[in-house]
Amino acid sequence: MKGDEKAPAMELYKGVFFQTFRGNVQEGGRPNVVILSAKHGFISPTKEIEPYDQMMTAPRADEMLVDLPLLISNLEIPEGIEDVLIVGGKDYQRVMKAAVAELQKDGTSSENASINATSGGIGDQRKQLGEYLRSIPSTAAKPAEKPETTKEDKDNAEVHA
């Protein structure tokens, strides 16, 4: 789901994962975000884009994987990334996981970085994203407590290294 007029990507996208992000990100604990757009590839959340109607399909993900070095070459990613959470449907995750592997290979992300991906249905993924965001310590206030991890969470979580 998208808004009706040109806007920064983080504002244009209205889907459930963006709703979850906006509802759970802590003041002063905002993580670095990179968005994978089915049309534009990897983009900054502040990049202004027009609404579009293109879905991420398996063939589109395959195209992106072929062009992966080009897609990630213009990204502004902080050096030494230590913690990554990949959120999205299976085709989005396939491309994002390959991109993270490339970033580890070129040293942008630490080889020992914690790389995690949400799993399960949309409800499970939203829950995992919300817990992750609430666990990020705020620099503006006292650090948030990490949510308890249940056996179900551990059973559903995919960890990729």
Coordinates of N, CA, C and O in Angstrom, one line a residue, residues 11-145:
E11 N 7.4 7.7 4.2 CA 6.1 8.2 4.3 C 5.1 7.7 3.3 O 3.9 7.6 3.5
L12 N 5.6 7.4 2.1 CA 4.8 7.0 1.0 C 4.2 5.6 1.2 O 3.1 5.3 1.0
Y13 N 5.1 4.7 1.8 CA 4.6 3.3 2.0 C 3.7 3.3 3.2 O 4.0 3.8 4.3
K14 N 2.6 2.6 3.1 CA 1.5 2.5 4.1 C 1.2 1.1 4.6 O 0.4 0.9 5.4
G15 N 2.0 0.1 4.0 CA 1.7 -1.3 4.3 C 1.9 -1.6 5.8 O 2.4 -0.8 6.6
V16 N 1.6 -2.9 6.2 CA 1.6 -3.3 7.6 C 3.0 -3.2 8.2 O 3.1 -2.9 9.4
F17 N 4.0 -3.5 7.5 CA 5.3 -3.4 8.1 C 5.7 -2.0 8.4 O 6.4 -1.7 9.4
F18 N 5.3 -1.1 7.6 CA 5.6 0.4 7.8 C 4.7 0.9 9.0 O 5.2 1.7 9.8
Q19 N 3.5 0.4 9.0 CA 2.6 0.8 10.2 C 3.3 0.3 11.5 O 3.3 1.0 12.5
T20 N 3.7 -1.0 11.4 CA 4.4 -1.6 12.6 C 5.6 -0.8 13.0 O 5.9 -0.5 14.2
F21 N 6.4 -0.4 12.0 CA 7.6 0.4 12.3 C 7.2 1.7 13.0 O 7.8 2.0 14.0
R22 N 6.3 2.4 12.4 CA 5.9 3.7 12.9 C 5.3 3.6 14.3 O 5.6 4.5 15.2
G23 N 4.6 2.5 14.6 CA 4.0 2.3 15.9 C 4.9 1.9 17.0 O 4.6 1.9 18.2
N24 N 6.1 1.4 16.6 CA 7.0 0.8 17.6 C 8.4 1.4 17.7 O 9.1 1.1 18.7
V25 N 8.8 2.2 16.8 CA 10.1 2.8 16.9 C 10.2 3.7 18.0 O 9.2 4.5 18.3
Q26 N 11.2 3.7 18.8 CA 11.4 4.5 20.0 C 12.0 5.8 19.7 O 13.0 5.8 18.9
E27 N 11.6 6.8 20.4 CA 12.2 8.1 20.2 C 13.7 8.0 20.6 O 14.0 7.5 21.7
G28 N 14.6 8.4 19.8 CA 16.0 8.3 20.1 C 16.6 6.9 19.9 O 17.8 6.7 20.0
G29 N 15.8 5.9 19.4 CA 16.2 4.6 19.2 C 16.0 4.1 17.8 O 15.8 3.0 17.5
R30 N 15.9 5.1 16.9 CA 15.6 4.8 15.5 C 16.7 4.1 14.8 O 17.8 4.7 14.7
P31 N 16.5 3.0 14.2 CA 17.6 2.3 13.5 C 17.8 2.8 12.1 O 17.0 3.5 11.6
N32 N 19.0 2.5 11.6 CA 19.2 2.8 10.2 C 18.3 1.9 9.4 O 18.3 0.7 9.7
V33 N 17.7 2.4 8.4 CA 16.8 1.6 7.6 C 17.1 1.8 6.1 O 17.5 2.8 5.6
V34 N 17.1 0.6 5.4 CA 17.2 0.6 3.9 C 15.9 -0.1 3.4 O 15.5 -1.1 4.0
I35 N 15.3 0.5 2.5 CA 14.0 0.0 1.9 C 14.3 -0.7 0.6 O 15.0 -0.2 -0.3
L36 N 13.7 -1.9 0.4 CA 13.8 -2.5 -0.9 C 12.5 -2.3 -1.6 O 11.4 -2.8 -1.2
S37 N 12.5 -1.6 -2.7 CA 11.4 -1.2 -3.5 C 11.3 -2.2 -4.7 O 12.4 -2.4 -5.4
A38 N 10.2 -2.7 -5.0 CA 10.1 -3.6 -6.2 C 10.4 -2.8 -7.5 O 10.9 -3.4 -8.4
K39 N 10.1 -1.5 -7.5 CA 10.4 -0.7 -8.7 C 11.8 -0.1 -8.7 O 12.6 -0.2 -9.7
H40 N 12.2 0.5 -7.5 CA 13.5 1.2 -7.4 C 14.7 0.5 -6.9 O 15.8 1.1 -6.9
G41 N 14.5 -0.7 -6.4 CA 15.6 -1.4 -5.8 C 15.8 -0.9 -4.3 O 14.9 -0.4 -3.7
F42 N 17.0 -0.8 -3.9 CA 17.3 -0.4 -2.5 C 17.4 1.1 -2.5 O 18.0 1.8 -3.3
I43 N 16.6 1.7 -1.6 CA 16.5 3.2 -1.5 C 16.5 3.6 0.0 O 16.2 2.8 0.9
S44 N 16.9 4.8 0.2 CA 16.9 5.5 1.5 C 15.5 5.8 1.9 O 14.6 6.1 1.0
P45 N 15.1 5.7 3.2 CA 13.8 6.1 3.6 C 13.4 7.6 3.3 O 12.3 7.9 3.3
T46 N 14.4 8.4 3.1 CA 14.2 9.8 2.8 C 14.1 10.1 1.3 O 13.7 11.3 1.0
K47 N 14.4 9.2 0.5 CA 14.3 9.4 -1.0 C 12.9 9.7 -1.4 O 12.0 8.9 -1.1
E48 N 12.6 10.8 -2.1 CA 11.3 11.1 -2.5 C 11.0 10.3 -3.8 O 11.8 10.3 -4.8
I49 N 9.9 9.6 -3.8 CA 9.5 8.8 -4.9 C 8.0 9.0 -5.2 O 7.2 9.3 -4.3
E50 N 7.6 8.7 -6.4 CA 6.2 8.8 -6.8 C 5.5 7.5 -6.5 O 6.2 6.4 -6.5
P51 N 4.2 7.5 -6.3 CA 3.5 6.2 -6.1 C 3.7 5.4 -7.4 O 3.8 6.0 -8.5
Y52 N 3.7 4.1 -7.3 CA 3.8 3.2 -8.4 C 3.0 1.9 -8.2 O 2.6 1.7 -7.1
D53 N 2.9 1.2 -9.2 CA 2.1 -0.1 -9.1 C 3.0 -1.2 -9.7 O 2.8 -1.6 -10.8
Q54 N 3.9 -1.7 -8.9 CA 4.7 -2.8 -9.3 C 4.9 -3.7 -8.1 O 5.2 -3.2 -7.0
M55 N 4.7 -5.0 -8.2 CA 4.8 -5.9 -7.1 C 6.1 -6.7 -7.2 O 6.7 -6.8 -8.3
M56 N 6.6 -7.1 -6.0 CA 7.8 -8.0 -6.0 C 7.3 -9.4 -6.3 O 6.5 -10.0 -5.6
T57 N 7.8 -9.9 -7.4 CA 7.5 -11.2 -7.8 C 8.8 -12.0 -7.9 O 9.9 -11.4 -7.8
A58 N 8.7 -13.3 -8.0 CA 9.9 -14.1 -8.1 C 10.8 -13.7 -9.3 O 12.0 -13.6 -9.1
P59 N 10.2 -13.5 -10.5 CA 11.0 -13.0 -11.6 C 11.7 -11.7 -11.3 O 12.8 -11.4 -11.7
R60 N 10.9 -10.7 -10.7 CA 11.5 -9.4 -10.4 C 12.7 -9.6 -9.4 O 13.7 -8.9 -9.5
A61 N 12.5 -10.5 -8.4 CA 13.6 -10.7 -7.4 C 14.8 -11.3 -8.1 O 15.9 -10.9 -7.9
D62 N 14.6 -12.2 -9.1 CA 15.7 -12.8 -9.9 C 16.4 -11.7 -10.6 O 17.7 -11.7 -10.7
E63 N 15.7 -10.8 -11.2 CA 16.3 -9.6 -11.9 C 17.2 -8.8 -11.0 O 18.3 -8.4 -11.3
M64 N 16.7 -8.6 -9.8 CA 17.4 -7.8 -8.8 C 18.7 -8.5 -8.4 O 19.7 -7.9 -8.2
L65 N 18.6 -9.8 -8.2 CA 19.8 -10.6 -7.8 C 20.9 -10.6 -8.9 O 22.1 -10.5 -8.5
V66 N 20.5 -10.5 -10.1 CA 21.5 -10.4 -11.2 C 22.2 -9.1 -11.1 O 23.4 -8.9 -11.3
D67 N 21.4 -8.0 -10.8 CA 21.9 -6.7 -10.8 C 22.3 -6.2 -9.4 O 22.5 -5.0 -9.1
L68 N 22.5 -7.2 -8.4 CA 22.7 -6.9 -7.0 C 23.9 -5.9 -6.8 O 23.8 -4.9 -6.1
P69 N 25.1 -6.2 -7.4 CA 26.2 -5.3 -7.2 C 25.9 -3.8 -7.5 O 26.2 -2.9 -6.8
L70 N 25.1 -3.6 -8.6 CA 24.7 -2.3 -9.0 C 23.7 -1.7 -8.0 O 23.8 -0.5 -7.6
L71 N 22.8 -2.5 -7.6 CA 21.7 -2.1 -6.7 C 22.3 -1.6 -5.3 O 21.7 -0.7 -4.8
I72 N 23.3 -2.3 -4.9 CA 23.8 -1.9 -3.5 C 25.0 -0.9 -3.6 O 25.4 -0.3 -2.6
S73 N 25.5 -0.6 -4.8 CA 26.6 0.3 -5.0 C 26.4 1.7 -4.6 O 27.3 2.4 -4.1
N74 N 25.2 2.2 -4.7 CA 24.9 3.6 -4.3 C 24.3 3.7 -2.9 O 23.9 4.9 -2.6
L75 N 24.2 2.7 -2.2 CA 23.6 2.8 -0.9 C 24.5 3.5 0.1 O 25.7 3.3 0.1
E76 N 23.9 4.3 0.9 CA 24.7 5.0 2.0 C 24.5 4.1 3.3 O 23.5 4.3 4.0
I77 N 25.4 3.2 3.5 CA 25.3 2.3 4.7 C 26.5 2.6 5.6 O 27.6 2.7 5.2
P78 N 26.2 2.8 6.9 CA 27.3 3.0 7.8 C 28.2 1.8 7.9 O 27.8 0.7 7.7
E79 N 29.5 2.1 8.1 CA 30.5 1.0 8.2 C 30.3 0.2 9.4 O 29.8 0.7 10.4
G80 N 30.7 -1.1 9.4 CA 30.7 -1.9 10.6 C 29.4 -2.2 11.2 O 29.2 -2.3 12.4
I81 N 28.4 -2.5 10.3 CA 27.1 -2.9 10.8 C 27.2 -4.1 11.6 O 27.8 -5.1 11.2
E82 N 26.6 -4.1 12.8 CA 26.7 -5.2 13.7 C 25.4 -6.0 13.9 O 25.3 -7.1 14.5
D83 N 24.2 -5.4 13.6 CA 22.9 -6.0 13.8 C 22.0 -5.6 12.7 O 21.8 -4.5 12.3
V84 N 21.4 -6.7 12.1 CA 20.5 -6.5 10.9 C 19.3 -7.3 11.2 O 19.3 -8.5 11.6
L85 N 18.1 -6.7 10.9 CA 16.8 -7.5 10.9 C 16.3 -7.3 9.5 O 16.0 -6.2 9.0
I86 N 16.0 -8.4 8.8 CA 15.4 -8.4 7.5 C 13.9 -8.7 7.7 O 13.5 -9.7 8.3
V87 N 13.1 -7.8 7.1 CA 11.6 -7.9 7.2 C 11.0 -7.9 5.9 O 11.3 -7.0 5.0
G88 N 10.1 -8.8 5.6 CA 9.4 -8.8 4.3 C 9.0 -10.1 3.8 O 9.3 -11.1 4.5
G89 N 8.3 -10.2 2.7 CA 7.9 -11.4 2.1 C 9.1 -12.2 1.6 O 10.2 -11.7 1.5
K90 N 8.8 -13.4 1.1 CA 9.9 -14.3 0.8 C 10.8 -13.8 -0.4 O 12.0 -13.9 -0.3
D91 N 10.2 -13.1 -1.4 CA 11.0 -12.6 -2.5 C 11.8 -11.4 -2.0 O 13.0 -11.2 -2.4
Y92 N 11.2 -10.5 -1.2 CA 12.0 -9.4 -0.6 C 13.1 -10.0 0.2 O 14.3 -9.5 0.1
Q93 N 12.8 -10.9 1.0 CA 13.9 -11.5 1.9 C 15.0 -12.1 1.1 O 16.2 -12.0 1.5
R94 N 14.7 -12.8 0.1 CA 15.7 -13.4 -0.8 C 16.7 -12.4 -1.3 O 17.9 -12.6 -1.2
V95 N 16.2 -11.3 -1.8 CA 17.1 -10.2 -2.3 C 17.8 -9.6 -1.1 O 19.0 -9.3 -1.2
M96 N 17.1 -9.3 0.0 CA 17.8 -8.6 1.1 C 18.9 -9.5 1.7 O 20.0 -9.0 2.0
K97 N 18.6 -10.8 1.8 CA 19.7 -11.7 2.4 C 20.9 -11.7 1.5 O 22.0 -11.7 2.0
A98 N 20.7 -11.8 0.2 CA 21.8 -11.8 -0.7 C 22.6 -10.4 -0.6 O 23.8 -10.4 -0.7
A99 N 21.9 -9.3 -0.5 CA 22.5 -8.0 -0.3 C 23.4 -8.0 0.9 O 24.5 -7.5 0.9
V100 N 22.8 -8.5 2.0 CA 23.6 -8.5 3.3 C 24.8 -9.4 3.2 O 25.9 -9.0 3.7
A101 N 24.7 -10.5 2.5 CA 25.9 -11.4 2.3 C 26.9 -10.6 1.5 O 28.1 -10.7 1.8
E102 N 26.5 -9.8 0.5 CA 27.5 -9.0 -0.3 C 28.2 -8.0 0.6 O 29.4 -7.7 0.5
L103 N 27.4 -7.3 1.5 CA 27.9 -6.3 2.3 C 28.9 -6.9 3.4 O 29.9 -6.3 3.7
Q104 N 28.6 -8.2 3.8 CA 29.6 -8.8 4.7 C 30.9 -9.2 3.9 O 32.0 -9.0 4.4
K105 N 30.7 -9.6 2.7 CA 31.8 -10.0 1.8 C 32.8 -8.8 1.6 O 34.0 -8.9 1.6
D106 N 32.2 -7.6 1.3 CA 33.0 -6.4 1.1 C 33.4 -5.7 2.3 O 34.1 -4.7 2.2
G107 N 33.0 -6.2 3.5 CA 33.5 -5.6 4.8 C 32.6 -4.5 5.3 O 32.9 -3.9 6.3
T108 N 31.6 -4.1 4.6 CA 30.7 -3.0 5.1 C 30.0 -3.5 6.3 O 29.8 -2.7 7.3
S109 N 29.6 -4.7 6.4 CA 29.0 -5.3 7.5 C 30.0 -6.3 8.1 O 30.6 -7.1 7.4
S110 N 30.1 -6.4 9.4 CA 31.0 -7.3 10.1 C 30.6 -8.7 9.8 O 29.4 -9.1 9.7
E111 N 31.6 -9.6 9.6 CA 31.3 -11.0 9.4 C 30.7 -11.6 10.6 O 30.0 -12.6 10.4
N112 N 30.8 -11.0 11.7 CA 30.2 -11.5 13.0 C 28.9 -10.8 13.3 O 28.4 -11.0 14.4
A113 N 28.4 -10.0 12.4 CA 27.2 -9.3 12.7 C 26.0 -10.3 12.9 O 26.0 -11.4 12.4
S114 N 25.1 -9.8 13.8 CA 23.9 -10.5 14.0 C 22.9 -10.3 12.9 O 22.5 -9.1 12.7
I115 N 22.7 -11.3 12.1 CA 21.8 -11.2 10.9 C 20.5 -12.0 11.2 O 20.7 -13.2 11.3
N116 N 19.4 -11.4 11.3 CA 18.2 -12.1 11.6 C 17.1 -11.7 10.6 O 17.2 -10.6 10.0
A117 N 16.1 -12.6 10.4 CA 15.0 -12.3 9.5 C 13.7 -12.7 10.2 O 13.7 -13.7 11.0
T118 N 12.7 -11.9 10.0 CA 11.4 -12.3 10.5 C 10.9 -13.5 9.8 O 11.4 -13.8 8.7
S119 N 10.0 -14.3 10.4 CA 9.5 -15.5 9.8 C 8.1 -15.7 10.2 O 7.5 -15.0 11.1
G120 N 7.4 -16.6 9.5 CA 6.0 -16.9 9.8 C 5.1 -16.0 9.0 O 5.5 -15.4 8.0
G121 N 3.9 -16.0 9.4 CA 2.9 -15.1 8.7 C 3.1 -13.7 9.0 O 3.9 -13.3 9.8
I122 N 2.3 -12.8 8.4 CA 2.4 -11.4 8.6 C 2.3 -11.0 10.0 O 3.0 -10.2 10.5
G123 N 1.3 -11.6 10.7 CA 1.1 -11.3 12.2 C 2.4 -11.6 13.0 O 2.8 -10.8 13.8
D124 N 3.0 -12.8 12.7 CA 4.2 -13.1 13.4 C 5.3 -12.2 13.1 O 6.1 -11.8 14.0
Q125 N 5.4 -11.8 11.8 CA 6.5 -10.9 11.4 C 6.3 -9.5 12.0 O 7.3 -8.9 12.4
R126 N 5.1 -9.1 12.1 CA 4.8 -7.8 12.7 C 5.2 -7.8 14.2 O 5.8 -6.8 14.7
K127 N 4.9 -8.9 14.8 CA 5.2 -9.0 16.3 C 6.8 -9.0 16.4 O 7.3 -8.3 17.3
Q128 N 7.5 -9.7 15.6 CA 8.9 -9.8 15.7 C 9.5 -8.4 15.4 O 10.5 -8.0 16.1
L129 N 9.0 -7.7 14.4 CA 9.5 -6.4 14.1 C 9.3 -5.4 15.3 O 10.2 -4.7 15.7
G130 N 8.1 -5.4 15.8 CA 7.8 -4.6 16.9 C 8.7 -4.8 18.1 O 9.2 -3.9 18.8
E131 N 8.9 -6.1 18.5 CA 9.7 -6.4 19.6 C 11.2 -6.0 19.3 O 11.8 -5.5 20.2
Y132 N 11.6 -6.1 18.1 CA 13.0 -5.7 17.8 C 13.1 -4.2 18.0 O 14.1 -3.7 18.6
L133 N 12.2 -3.4 17.4 CA 12.2 -2.0 17.5 C 12.2 -1.5 18.9 O 12.9 -0.6 19.3
R134 N 11.3 -2.1 19.7 CA 11.2 -1.7 21.2 C 12.4 -2.1 22.0 O 12.7 -1.5 23.0
S135 N 13.2 -3.0 21.5 CA 14.4 -3.4 22.2 C 15.6 -2.5 21.9 O 16.6 -2.6 22.6
I136 N 15.5 -1.6 21.0 CA 16.6 -0.7 20.7 C 16.7 0.4 21.7 O 15.8 1.1 22.0
P137 N 17.9 0.5 22.4 CA 18.0 1.5 23.5 C 17.9 2.9 22.9 O 18.4 3.2 21.8
S138 N 17.2 3.7 23.6 CA 17.0 5.1 23.2 C 18.2 5.9 23.7 O 18.6 5.7 24.8
T139 N 18.7 6.8 22.9 CA 19.7 7.7 23.3 C 19.1 8.9 24.0 O 19.9 9.7 24.6
A140 N 17.8 9.1 23.8 CA 17.2 10.2 24.4 C 16.7 10.0 25.8 O 16.4 10.9 26.6
A141 N 16.5 8.7 26.2 CA 16.0 8.3 27.5 C 16.7 7.1 28.0 O 17.6 6.6 27.3
K142 N 16.3 6.5 29.1 CA 16.9 5.3 29.6 C 16.7 4.2 28.6 O 15.6 4.1 27.9
P143 N 17.6 3.2 28.5 CA 17.5 2.1 27.5 C 16.2 1.3 27.8 O 15.8 1.1 28.9
A144 N 15.6 0.9 26.7 CA 14.4 0.1 26.8 C 14.8 -1.3 27.1 O 15.9 -1.8 26.8
E145 N 13.9 -2.0 27.9 CA 14.2 -3.4 28.2 C 13.9 -4.3 27.1 O 13.0 -4.0 26.3

